[in-house]
Amino acid sequence: MPTIERVNDFVVKFANVNGSGSASANGLFAKAILRMGVPVAARNIFPSNIQGMPTWYEVRVVEAGWRGRRGGVELMVAMNPETWKSDLAEVEAGGYVFYDSTKALPRAPMRDDITLLGVPLTEICHEAYADVRQRQLFKNIMYVGALAAILGIERDVVDGLLAIQFRGKDKAPLLEANRNAFRLGFDHASEHLEPIGLRVMRRDGVGERIFIDGNAAAGLGAVYGGATVCAWYPITPSTSLPESFARQCRRFRTEPETGRHRFAFIQAEDELASIGMVVGAGWNGARAFTATSGPGISLMQEFIGLAYFAEIPAVLFDVQRGSPSTGMPTKTQQCDLLLAAYASHGDTKHVLLFPEDPTECFSMGAQAFDLADRLQTPIFVLLDLDIGMQEWLTDPFRWDDTRRMDRGKVMTHDDLESGKDFGRYLDVDGDGIPYRTWPGTHPKRGAFFTRGTSKDRYARYTEDGATYVDNMQRLLRKFETAKSYVPGPVVEPAAQPTRAGVIWYGSTGAPMAESLAQLEAQGVHLDRMRVRAFPFSDAVAEFVDAHEHVFVVEQNRDGQLRMLLINECSIDPQKLVSILHYDGNPLTARYLTAEIAEKAALFNVTPLRPKGGSVRPQRGAAD
Amino acid sequence: MTYLAKPKLHHPDLPKNALGFTRRDYEGPVSTLCAGCGHDSISAAIIQAFWQLAIPPHRVAKLSGIGCSSKTPTYFLGQSHGFNSVHGRMPSVLTGANAANRDLIYLGVSGDGDSASIGLGQFAHSMRRGVNMVYIVENNGVYGLTKGQFSATADKGSKAKTGFVNEDEPIDLVLLALQLGATFVARSFSGDKEQLVPLIEAAVRHKGAAFIDVVSPCVTFNNHSGSTKSYDYVRAHNDAVNRLDVILKREPIAADYPPGSVQEVMLHDGGLIRLRKLHPEYDPTDRLGAINYLHQRHAAGEVVTGLLYAHPDAADLHDMQNTVTTPLNALSDAELVPGAAALAAFNAALR
């Protein structure tokens, strides 16, 4: 039987029972490989449940550095008898299955094209530990030890990671116990199992990059963005974002002399109250945000419209997931694009940011607050579960200490005192953005009454039609202005001239990059554009114009990005070809390549002969 | 309503408060509500209270939801920032505004539809959180702007102008506020300015969630016989438990009070509320007693008014959040942004 032989290029999948404490052991495994300088792409595939249901963790060991899920498994760590059968079936021919050999194997047809690797984990644990919970927890560390032995993961690396995890005197006994469990697994496997065809070999492929999830990154981004009020309501998969904000605030925003907080963190009674508090705080001059998912955005619709018409800065992080209600809360999708772009009643359009990884979750998470103040409107940052809740290997976060918060057009006491004309909805600069005042600024000037749409340029109540239209047209001018502030698309030409292009946003970028390389190897060349924000800059329409066909890749059923492009850029729908994936699992390069190659064949996407006249996009980002 | 604009010139001899402002400086544009609306009397009481307290108008933020009552903030405190938000959601907007700047005075104005029906949840949670505010419900038992439907505070058995009888149990916001932890709870009547003005003054000076339910007859849709929110009904069934004076500094009790008839409540800022008891047994520092009394009198068809409960040393939202004394909206880059060095350390821990 031929076995798979691979170095630094294989997938290990852990099949566990949730609530069994496997997550930290599996994370330790991934980090150990990173510390050996070999990139990994990890995905947690988890149920909507706290304890007892199946859960999986995939570690793709990938020296080439691809960040998406690949599909397929070379080594299954089968720790859940309930899913044994399907887990076994998922392993590639010639692959390996690691299991606890204390008890007899579950009754299931055995495959003859895989290698079984049994370690009596339960037995070793029973001998070593008396406590039931300890037996469970240390079993996890023990299998990490055994895997380290058979895959060639360096023992010292794991020891070092454990030392960091259990730092401090009070944790010394825990450190020793964990090291011991690791050693028991490692020694047993070294003694009883042969090294297998899958190897981790030390490289220098990780560099400066860090391993973090997008929600933690965005929460820190909000700290750096100067947010002081966070109002939120728990909802998967966004909850860890505000929790990250609070954790980092307690660390960075606690006044040293008094122990008091330079932030407010309010868990609201529902999403309506969350966004209401954000609107109130934004109106009153604080930088405020909420974090939620699609169902929360649905509930916030009325307030989002009010904030749009009353021109109140607000930031909303939407960590997208399968919806509605209990549908697929722990599965990823990009299904809220239209919901966010046109949120609320009346004529509304909103500014959206599309981070592609945790690094951009941090940078856009901070930038969103400048945009909200500058444009005086709600700003949506659209993450999804794949970015938000998965740890990614990503570029380190950077900050320029000379940077200052852009509070936008705010009239101060001195401005008002000097007699400057103040009209809350007066377009002084021709960019559609009016000046505002914060409550309490000046004893005699600058006060105004905030309402929805019934107002004139000086915020006086009116129901006059022409005045309404005047204000609505100004809001359109402001939206046009937004194009010059939001991040522009990132464009990159194919290796060879081509008439076809591809557009995507957000987490799709990870498998997309890999897929483009695969397609190129097959002779399918695509110019590429990653959109980073809505409203779309003019470069987006120009990109589509320059191609005969453009694939629009996204993770929802209806092709929402495609619809938005057609609608907002007046594009011929025939030119935009949807590539969709929406089963809730992280998108894979295998899937994308197959889909695009099939459709590309229909459109005859072959390289252009190098003759003059074809439009070549320029590499780089338009800002 | 009237179409006559208010005169801009003021009489030079109008009395001035400690800031040198006349009562007119606390007014807004002319009301557009129906002539005789109870809400206009409440606006007048608010103007009177803020003028008497000599509060700089621009240091007040007035917020409301949607409805007749929520229109009223336009008609008082014209030098204050105002916010006419969405139906039933004033409490969350006010909570956020308060979080942003703890130094302003927050006045929330709402109605019975706004607070007891669509906004009951937000009403409840703003009380729980101890938001430092004055929350006034102008309670007429009906929806005025949509022409006379009953609201959730309408008493069971009360009759609409069209003859329709309300069969649903009423929600008493005062009882809810007491149960939910509001630390200043009162009820008054728009037709009783002498009672209402000092209640508003005391509520403004109270630290924490101060709630005043003001029965305010709707002259157009709910002021007929068969209504329990009409001028006639409330005048006939008003069970006032006390009258109060708000005293800025501790002063000796004047000799003309009969012994045992006065109770004093210290305010957080050192001021004093002096209650002239109308019911010798009623104790407004006893939350449970207040709840029992309200239930008893409601069963008897009475409308209990006065200062019903006060807890002067209450903690507010900012105490619970442990926020710095500087308003959050005034913190600088240096106070908020950890900087590049901290970020480098953060990165290093993730490798």
mmCIF file with all atom_site columns, N, CA and C in Angstrom, chain A residues 241-278:
data_model
loop_
_atom_site.group_PDB
_atom_site.id
_atom_site.type_symbol
_atom_site.label_atom_id
_atom_site.label_alt_id
_atom_site.label_comp_id
_atom_site.label_asym_id
_atom_site.label_entity_id
_atom_site.label_seq_id
_atom_site.pdbx_PDB_ins_code
_atom_site.Cartn_x
_atom_site.Cartn_y
_atom_site.Cartn_z
_atom_site.occupancy
_atom_site.B_iso_or_equiv
_atom_site.pdbx_formal_charge
_atom_site.auth_seq_id
_atom_site.auth_comp_id
_atom_site.auth_asym_id
_atom_site.auth_atom_id
_atom_site.pdbx_PDB_model_num
ATOM 1   N N  . LEU A 1 241 ? -15.416 39.999 19.475 1.00 0.00 ? 241 LEU A N  1
ATOM 2   C CA . LEU A 1 241 ? -14.884 41.304 19.055 1.00 0.00 ? 241 LEU A CA 1
ATOM 3   C C  . LEU A 1 241 ? -15.025 42.361 20.165 1.00 0.00 ? 241 LEU A C  1
ATOM 4   N N  . PRO A 1 242 ? -16.235 42.610 20.665 1.00 0.00 ? 242 PRO A N  1
ATOM 5   C CA . PRO A 1 242 ? -16.319 43.544 21.799 1.00 0.00 ? 242 PRO A CA 1
ATOM 6   C C  . PRO A 1 242 ? -15.562 43.051 23.030 1.00 0.00 ? 242 PRO A C  1
ATOM 7   N N  . GLU A 1 243 ? -15.536 41.738 23.220 1.00 0.00 ? 243 GLU A N  1
ATOM 8   C CA . GLU A 1 243 ? -14.800 41.226 24.375 1.00 0.00 ? 243 GLU A CA 1
ATOM 9   C C  . GLU A 1 243 ? -13.305 41.505 24.234 1.00 0.00 ? 243 GLU A C  1
ATOM 10  N N  . SER A 1 244 ? -12.805 41.446 23.003 1.00 0.00 ? 244 SER A N  1
ATOM 11  C CA . SER A 1 244 ? -11.406 41.804 22.773 1.00 0.00 ? 244 SER A CA 1
ATOM 12  C C  . SER A 1 244 ? -11.186 43.291 23.064 1.00 0.00 ? 244 SER A C  1
ATOM 13  N N  . PHE A 1 245 ? -12.136 44.121 22.612 1.00 0.00 ? 245 PHE A N  1
ATOM 14  C CA . PHE A 1 245 ? -12.028 45.559 22.887 1.00 0.00 ? 245 PHE A CA 1
ATOM 15  C C  . PHE A 1 245 ? -11.928 45.806 24.391 1.00 0.00 ? 245 PHE A C  1
ATOM 16  N N  . ALA A 1 246 ? -12.810 45.174 25.143 1.00 0.00 ? 246 ALA A N  1
ATOM 17  C CA . ALA A 1 246 ? -12.821 45.395 26.592 1.00 0.00 ? 246 ALA A CA 1
ATOM 18  C C  . ALA A 1 246 ? -11.518 44.914 27.229 1.00 0.00 ? 246 ALA A C  1
ATOM 19  N N  . ARG A 1 247 ? -11.048 43.754 26.771 1.00 0.00 ? 247 ARG A N  1
ATOM 20  C CA . ARG A 1 247 ? -9.823  43.187 27.346 1.00 0.00 ? 247 ARG A CA 1
ATOM 21  C C  . ARG A 1 247 ? -8.642  44.123 27.085 1.00 0.00 ? 247 ARG A C  1
ATOM 22  N N  . GLN A 1 248 ? -8.533  44.602 25.838 1.00 0.00 ? 248 GLN A N  1
ATOM 23  C CA . GLN A 1 248 ? -7.412  45.491 25.512 1.00 0.00 ? 248 GLN A CA 1
ATOM 24  C C  . GLN A 1 248 ? -7.575  46.858 26.173 1.00 0.00 ? 248 GLN A C  1
ATOM 25  N N  . CYS A 1 249 ? -8.818  47.285 26.351 1.00 0.00 ? 249 CYS A N  1
ATOM 26  C CA . CYS A 1 249 ? -9.046  48.562 27.045 1.00 0.00 ? 249 CYS A CA 1
ATOM 27  C C  . CYS A 1 249 ? -8.611  48.458 28.509 1.00 0.00 ? 249 CYS A C  1
ATOM 28  N N  . ARG A 1 250 ? -8.967  47.345 29.138 1.00 0.00 ? 250 ARG A N  1
ATOM 29  C CA . ARG A 1 250 ? -8.565  47.204 30.538 1.00 0.00 ? 250 ARG A CA 1
ATOM 30  C C  . ARG A 1 250 ? -7.044  47.247 30.648 1.00 0.00 ? 250 ARG A C  1
ATOM 31  N N  . ARG A 1 251 ? -6.393  46.744 29.618 1.00 0.00 ? 251 ARG A N  1
ATOM 32  C CA . ARG A 1 251 ? -4.931  46.726 29.628 1.00 0.00 ? 251 ARG A CA 1
ATOM 33  C C  . ARG A 1 251 ? -4.349  48.104 29.303 1.00 0.00 ? 251 ARG A C  1
ATOM 34  N N  . PHE A 1 252 ? -4.894  48.741 28.282 1.00 0.00 ? 252 PHE A N  1
ATOM 35  C CA . PHE A 1 252 ? -4.281  49.976 27.783 1.00 0.00 ? 252 PHE A CA 1
ATOM 36  C C  . PHE A 1 252 ? -4.992  51.249 28.227 1.00 0.00 ? 252 PHE A C  1
ATOM 37  N N  . ARG A 1 253 ? -6.212  51.143 28.702 1.00 0.00 ? 253 ARG A N  1
ATOM 38  C CA . ARG A 1 253 ? -7.012  52.338 28.956 1.00 0.00 ? 253 ARG A CA 1
ATOM 39  C C  . ARG A 1 253 ? -7.454  52.460 30.409 1.00 0.00 ? 253 ARG A C  1
ATOM 40  N N  . THR A 1 254 ? -6.690  51.890 31.301 1.00 0.00 ? 254 THR A N  1
ATOM 41  C CA . THR A 1 254 ? -7.010  52.057 32.711 1.00 0.00 ? 254 THR A CA 1
ATOM 42  C C  . THR A 1 254 ? -6.114  53.164 33.245 1.00 0.00 ? 254 THR A C  1
ATOM 43  N N  . GLU A 1 255 ? -6.726  54.184 33.796 1.00 0.00 ? 255 GLU A N  1
ATOM 44  C CA . GLU A 1 255 ? -5.970  55.323 34.308 1.00 0.00 ? 255 GLU A CA 1
ATOM 45  C C  . GLU A 1 255 ? -5.075  54.839 35.444 1.00 0.00 ? 255 GLU A C  1
ATOM 46  N N  . PRO A 1 256 ? -3.760  55.025 35.291 1.00 0.00 ? 256 PRO A N  1
ATOM 47  C CA . PRO A 1 256 ? -2.860  54.397 36.272 1.00 0.00 ? 256 PRO A CA 1
ATOM 48  C C  . PRO A 1 256 ? -3.090  54.890 37.705 1.00 0.00 ? 256 PRO A C  1
ATOM 49  N N  . GLU A 1 257 ? -3.349  56.178 37.870 1.00 0.00 ? 257 GLU A N  1
ATOM 50  C CA . GLU A 1 257 ? -3.446  56.726 39.236 1.00 0.00 ? 257 GLU A CA 1
ATOM 51  C C  . GLU A 1 257 ? -4.709  56.258 39.946 1.00 0.00 ? 257 GLU A C  1
ATOM 52  N N  . THR A 1 258 ? -5.786  56.101 39.202 1.00 0.00 ? 258 THR A N  1
ATOM 53  C CA . THR A 1 258 ? -7.080  55.868 39.855 1.00 0.00 ? 258 THR A CA 1
ATOM 54  C C  . THR A 1 258 ? -7.661  54.491 39.586 1.00 0.00 ? 258 THR A C  1
ATOM 55  N N  . GLY A 1 259 ? -7.154  53.790 38.575 1.00 0.00 ? 259 GLY A N  1
ATOM 56  C CA . GLY A 1 259 ? -7.758  52.511 38.202 1.00 0.00 ? 259 GLY A CA 1
ATOM 57  C C  . GLY A 1 259 ? -9.059  52.669 37.437 1.00 0.00 ? 259 GLY A C  1
ATOM 58  N N  . ARG A 1 260 ? -9.380  53.914 37.072 1.00 0.00 ? 260 ARG A N  1
ATOM 59  C CA . ARG A 1 260 ? -10.645 54.144 36.353 1.00 0.00 ? 260 ARG A CA 1
ATOM 60  C C  . ARG A 1 260 ? -10.483 53.924 34.846 1.00 0.00 ? 260 ARG A C  1
ATOM 61  N N  . HIS A 1 261 ? -11.609 53.719 34.204 1.00 0.00 ? 261 HIS A N  1
ATOM 62  C CA . HIS A 1 261 ? -11.597 53.346 32.787 1.00 0.00 ? 261 HIS A CA 1
ATOM 63  C C  . HIS A 1 261 ? -11.746 54.543 31.848 1.00 0.00 ? 261 HIS A C  1
ATOM 64  N N  . ARG A 1 262 ? -10.956 54.528 30.798 1.00 0.00 ? 262 ARG A N  1
ATOM 65  C CA . ARG A 1 262 ? -11.127 55.535 29.745 1.00 0.00 ? 262 ARG A CA 1
ATOM 66  C C  . ARG A 1 262 ? -11.998 54.958 28.632 1.00 0.00 ? 262 ARG A C  1
ATOM 67  N N  . PHE A 1 263 ? -13.016 54.256 29.014 1.00 0.00 ? 263 PHE A N  1
ATOM 68  C CA . PHE A 1 263 ? -13.940 53.666 28.051 1.00 0.00 ? 263 PHE A CA 1
ATOM 69  C C  . PHE A 1 263 ? -15.192 53.229 28.794 1.00 0.00 ? 263 PHE A C  1
ATOM 70  N N  . ALA A 1 264 ? -16.268 53.079 28.040 1.00 0.00 ? 264 ALA A N  1
ATOM 71  C CA . ALA A 1 264 ? -17.494 52.487 28.594 1.00 0.00 ? 264 ALA A CA 1
ATOM 72  C C  . ALA A 1 264 ? -17.819 51.266 27.759 1.00 0.00 ? 264 ALA A C  1
ATOM 73  N N  . PHE A 1 265 ? -18.216 50.204 28.441 1.00 0.00 ? 265 PHE A N  1
ATOM 74  C CA . PHE A 1 265 ? -18.459 48.928 27.779 1.00 0.00 ? 265 PHE A CA 1
ATOM 75  C C  . PHE A 1 265 ? -19.813 48.436 28.260 1.00 0.00 ? 265 PHE A C  1
ATOM 76  N N  . ILE A 1 266 ? -20.820 48.654 27.427 1.00 0.00 ? 266 ILE A N  1
ATOM 77  C CA . ILE A 1 266 ? -22.186 48.423 27.885 1.00 0.00 ? 266 ILE A CA 1
ATOM 78  C C  . ILE A 1 266 ? -22.822 47.262 27.134 1.00 0.00 ? 266 ILE A C  1
ATOM 79  N N  . GLN A 1 267 ? -23.107 46.205 27.865 1.00 0.00 ? 267 GLN A N  1
ATOM 80  C CA . GLN A 1 267 ? -23.846 45.101 27.252 1.00 0.00 ? 267 GLN A CA 1
ATOM 81  C C  . GLN A 1 267 ? -25.317 45.475 27.268 1.00 0.00 ? 267 GLN A C  1
ATOM 82  N N  . ALA A 1 268 ? -25.855 45.720 26.086 1.00 0.00 ? 268 ALA A N  1
ATOM 83  C CA . ALA A 1 268 ? -27.222 46.228 25.987 1.00 0.00 ? 268 ALA A CA 1
ATOM 84  C C  . ALA A 1 268 ? -28.236 45.097 26.083 1.00 0.00 ? 268 ALA A C  1
ATOM 85  N N  . GLU A 1 269 ? -29.511 45.480 26.145 1.00 0.00 ? 269 GLU A N  1
ATOM 86  C CA . GLU A 1 269 ? -30.578 44.478 26.266 1.00 0.00 ? 269 GLU A CA 1
ATOM 87  C C  . GLU A 1 269 ? -30.915 43.836 24.923 1.00 0.00 ? 269 GLU A C  1
ATOM 88  N N  . ASP A 1 270 ? -30.536 44.478 23.840 1.00 0.00 ? 270 ASP A N  1
ATOM 89  C CA . ASP A 1 270 ? -30.761 43.910 22.511 1.00 0.00 ? 270 ASP A CA 1
ATOM 90  C C  . ASP A 1 270 ? -29.988 44.777 21.504 1.00 0.00 ? 270 ASP A C  1
ATOM 91  N N  . GLU A 1 271 ? -30.088 44.404 20.234 1.00 0.00 ? 271 GLU A N  1
ATOM 92  C CA . GLU A 1 271 ? -29.327 45.140 19.227 1.00 0.00 ? 271 GLU A CA 1
ATOM 93  C C  . GLU A 1 271 ? -29.896 46.538 18.983 1.00 0.00 ? 271 GLU A C  1
ATOM 94  N N  . LEU A 1 272 ? -31.193 46.696 19.207 1.00 0.00 ? 272 LEU A N  1
ATOM 95  C CA . LEU A 1 272 ? -31.781 48.018 19.022 1.00 0.00 ? 272 LEU A CA 1
ATOM 96  C C  . LEU A 1 272 ? -31.171 49.001 20.013 1.00 0.00 ? 272 LEU A C  1
ATOM 97  N N  . ALA A 1 273 ? -31.056 48.543 21.247 1.00 0.00 ? 273 ALA A N  1
ATOM 98  C CA . ALA A 1 273 ? -30.464 49.409 22.261 1.00 0.00 ? 273 ALA A CA 1
ATOM 99  C C  . ALA A 1 273 ? -28.974 49.620 21.995 1.00 0.00 ? 273 ALA A C  1
ATOM 100 N N  . SER A 1 274 ? -28.291 48.579 21.511 1.00 0.00 ? 274 SER A N  1
ATOM 101 C CA . SER A 1 274 ? -26.859 48.721 21.216 1.00 0.00 ? 274 SER A CA 1
ATOM 102 C C  . SER A 1 274 ? -26.632 49.870 20.255 1.00 0.00 ? 274 SER A C  1
ATOM 103 N N  . ILE A 1 275 ? -27.332 49.827 19.137 1.00 0.00 ? 275 ILE A N  1
ATOM 104 C CA . ILE A 1 275 ? -27.091 50.864 18.126 1.00 0.00 ? 275 ILE A CA 1
ATOM 105 C C  . ILE A 1 275 ? -27.638 52.211 18.617 1.00 0.00 ? 275 ILE A C  1
ATOM 106 N N  . GLY A 1 276 ? -28.710 52.183 19.413 1.00 0.00 ? 276 GLY A N  1
ATOM 107 C CA . GLY A 1 276 ? -29.216 53.438 19.977 1.00 0.00 ? 276 GLY A CA 1
ATOM 108 C C  . GLY A 1 276 ? -28.163 54.114 20.845 1.00 0.00 ? 276 GLY A C  1
ATOM 109 N N  . MET A 1 277 ? -27.478 53.325 21.645 1.00 0.00 ? 277 MET A N  1
ATOM 110 C CA . MET A 1 277 ? -26.424 53.884 22.504 1.00 0.00 ? 277 MET A CA 1
ATOM 111 C C  . MET A 1 277 ? -25.264 54.411 21.656 1.00 0.00 ? 277 MET A C  1
ATOM 112 N N  . VAL A 1 278 ? -24.942 53.690 20.612 1.00 0.00 ? 278 VAL A N  1
ATOM 113 C CA . VAL A 1 278 ? -23.861 54.137 19.731 1.00 0.00 ? 278 VAL A CA 1
ATOM 114 C C  . VAL A 1 278 ? -24.235 55.474 19.085 1.00 0.00 ? 278 VAL A C  1
#
